[in-house]
XYZ file of C-alpha atoms in Angstrom:
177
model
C 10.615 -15.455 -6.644
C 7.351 -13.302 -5.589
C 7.190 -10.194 -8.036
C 4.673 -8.774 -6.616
C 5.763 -5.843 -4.713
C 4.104 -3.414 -1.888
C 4.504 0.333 -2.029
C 3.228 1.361 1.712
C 3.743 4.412 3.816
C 1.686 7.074 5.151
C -1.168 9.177 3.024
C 0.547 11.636 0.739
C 4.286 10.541 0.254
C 4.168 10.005 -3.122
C 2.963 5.940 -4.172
C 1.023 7.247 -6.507
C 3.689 9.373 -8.162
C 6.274 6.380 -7.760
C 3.052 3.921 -9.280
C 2.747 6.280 -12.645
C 6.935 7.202 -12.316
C 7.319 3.173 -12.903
C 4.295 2.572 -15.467
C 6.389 5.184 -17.469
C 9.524 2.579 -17.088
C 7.138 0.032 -18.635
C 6.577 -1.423 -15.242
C 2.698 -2.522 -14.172
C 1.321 -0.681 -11.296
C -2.009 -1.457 -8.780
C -3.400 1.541 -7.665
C -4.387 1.608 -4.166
C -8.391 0.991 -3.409
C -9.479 3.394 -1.018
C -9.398 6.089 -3.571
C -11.566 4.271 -6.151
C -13.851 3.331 -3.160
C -13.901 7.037 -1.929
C -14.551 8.563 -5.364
C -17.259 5.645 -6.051
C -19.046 7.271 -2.504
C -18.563 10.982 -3.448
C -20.217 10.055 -7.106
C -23.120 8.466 -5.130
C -23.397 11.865 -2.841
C -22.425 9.169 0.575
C -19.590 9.976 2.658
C -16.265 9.811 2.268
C -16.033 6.588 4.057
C -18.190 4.143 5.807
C -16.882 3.400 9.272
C -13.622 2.344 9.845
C -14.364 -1.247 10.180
C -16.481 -1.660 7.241
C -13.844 0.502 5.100
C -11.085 -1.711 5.556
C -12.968 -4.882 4.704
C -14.017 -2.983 1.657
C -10.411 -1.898 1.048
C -9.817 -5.970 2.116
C -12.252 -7.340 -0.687
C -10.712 -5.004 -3.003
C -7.099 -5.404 -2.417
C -8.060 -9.343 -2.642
C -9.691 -9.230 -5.692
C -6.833 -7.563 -7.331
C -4.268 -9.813 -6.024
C -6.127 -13.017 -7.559
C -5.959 -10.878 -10.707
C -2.984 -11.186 -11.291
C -1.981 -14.962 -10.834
C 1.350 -15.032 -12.520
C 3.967 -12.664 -13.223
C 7.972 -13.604 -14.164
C 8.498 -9.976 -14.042
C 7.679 -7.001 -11.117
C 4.251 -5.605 -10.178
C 3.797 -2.734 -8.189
C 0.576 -2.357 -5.301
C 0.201 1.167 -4.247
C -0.706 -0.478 -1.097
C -1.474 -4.777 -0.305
C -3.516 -6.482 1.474
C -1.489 -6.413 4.370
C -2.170 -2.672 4.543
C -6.256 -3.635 4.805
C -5.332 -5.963 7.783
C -3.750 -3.687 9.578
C -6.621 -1.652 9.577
C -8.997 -3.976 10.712
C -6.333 -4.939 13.401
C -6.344 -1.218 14.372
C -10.314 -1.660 14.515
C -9.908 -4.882 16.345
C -12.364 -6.912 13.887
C -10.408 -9.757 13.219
C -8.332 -12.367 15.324
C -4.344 -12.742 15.120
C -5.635 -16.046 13.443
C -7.788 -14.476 10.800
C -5.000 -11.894 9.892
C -1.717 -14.533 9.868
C -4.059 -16.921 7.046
C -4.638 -13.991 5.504
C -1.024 -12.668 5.674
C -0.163 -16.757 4.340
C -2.723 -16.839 1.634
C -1.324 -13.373 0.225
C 2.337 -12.888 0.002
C 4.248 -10.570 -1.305
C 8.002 -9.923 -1.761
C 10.011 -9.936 1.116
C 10.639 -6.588 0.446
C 8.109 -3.763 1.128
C 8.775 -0.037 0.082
C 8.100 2.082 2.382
C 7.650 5.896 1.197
C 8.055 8.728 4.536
C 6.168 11.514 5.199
C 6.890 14.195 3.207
C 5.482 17.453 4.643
C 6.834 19.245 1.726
C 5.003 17.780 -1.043
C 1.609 16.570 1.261
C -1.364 18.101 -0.178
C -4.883 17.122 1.047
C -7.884 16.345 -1.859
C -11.232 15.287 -1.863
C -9.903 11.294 -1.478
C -6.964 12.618 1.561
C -8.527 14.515 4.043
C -5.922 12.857 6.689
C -3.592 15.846 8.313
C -0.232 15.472 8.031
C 0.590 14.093 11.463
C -2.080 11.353 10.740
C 0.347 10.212 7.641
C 3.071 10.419 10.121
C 1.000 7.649 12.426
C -0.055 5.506 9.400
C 3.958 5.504 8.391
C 4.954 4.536 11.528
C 2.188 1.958 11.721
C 2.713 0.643 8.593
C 6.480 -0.092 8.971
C 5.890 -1.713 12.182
C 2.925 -3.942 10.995
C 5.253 -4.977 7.933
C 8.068 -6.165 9.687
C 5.922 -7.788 12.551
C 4.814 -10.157 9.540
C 8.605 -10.886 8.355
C 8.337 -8.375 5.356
C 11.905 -5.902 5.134
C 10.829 -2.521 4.910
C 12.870 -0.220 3.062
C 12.326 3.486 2.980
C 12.654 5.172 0.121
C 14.233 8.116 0.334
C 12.904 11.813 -0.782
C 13.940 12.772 -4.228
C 12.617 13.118 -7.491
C 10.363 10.728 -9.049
C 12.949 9.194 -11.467
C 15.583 8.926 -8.570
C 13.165 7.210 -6.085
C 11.979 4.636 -8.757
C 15.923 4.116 -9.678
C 16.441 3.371 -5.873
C 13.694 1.000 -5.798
C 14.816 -0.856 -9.117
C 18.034 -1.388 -8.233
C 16.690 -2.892 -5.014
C 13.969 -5.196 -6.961
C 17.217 -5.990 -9.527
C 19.927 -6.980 -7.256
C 20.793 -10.721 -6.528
């Protein structure tokens, strides 16, 4: 079985919540790369982010890099985000072939089952790492369920609630038979 398990959806519904909501369970977490990438480019006074095409293979390399990390689990780990989240990107920028993406897609797999977190106007705040508006986490949602299931992955949204209830939902999910 694949423990390693994608936590998708649109800027600002709550993975990284969910991500520290499941470390508290004991459970290991990835955090997502574009923040670390974003704060590494505010600390050196650049832009937020390079152009979209050269973010996402950043985001790529990253994402990559952290999924050779960890070679062997018996137990689940949680990506605020995978790989396949990076390749949809650069699909969206058209910088790679459907070749390219499906040996990617091959060489990086992940459960069959991808949470998918909905926009959440209600708790979507904007920082200095999430300047996307709302309706752009609406898209990247939309995009992202799509995208999943295009590449055989089950998306399952995750419905609004409390920390502790959403992380129950999921674990009985990553538990079942």
């Amino acid at each position: 079985m694949n423990h390693r398990f994608v936590i998708t959806g649109g800027p600002g519904g709550g993975k990284s919540t969910i991500l520290s909501a499941l470390a508290k369970r004991g459970y290991h977490g990835v955090p997502e790369s574009a923040r670390r990438i974003i704060k590494e480019r505010l600390a050196a006074g650049l832009t937020p982010r390079p152009d979209p095409e050269a973010f996402a293979h950043e985001i790529l390399r990253s994402d990559i890099k952290k999924y050779r990390e960890l070679r062997a689990y018996d137990h689940p780990v949680f990506f605020d985000r995978g790989v396949l989240d990076a390749l949809y990107m650069l699909d969206e920028a058209q910088a790679l072939t459907s070749n390219e993406i499906s040996q990617y897609v091959s060489q990086f797999p992940y459960n069959g089952i991808v949470f998918l977190l909905p926009p959440w106007e209600e708790i979507y705040t904007t920082d200095s790492e999430r300047d996307q508006t709302f309706e752009e986490s609406v898209d990247v949602f939309e995009g992202m369920r799509t995208w999943y299931s295009e590449w055989g992955y089950e998306t399952l949204e995750v419905p609004r609630g409390t920390p502790d209830e959403r992380v129950s939902f999921m674990l009985q999910r990553v538990n079942s038979p």
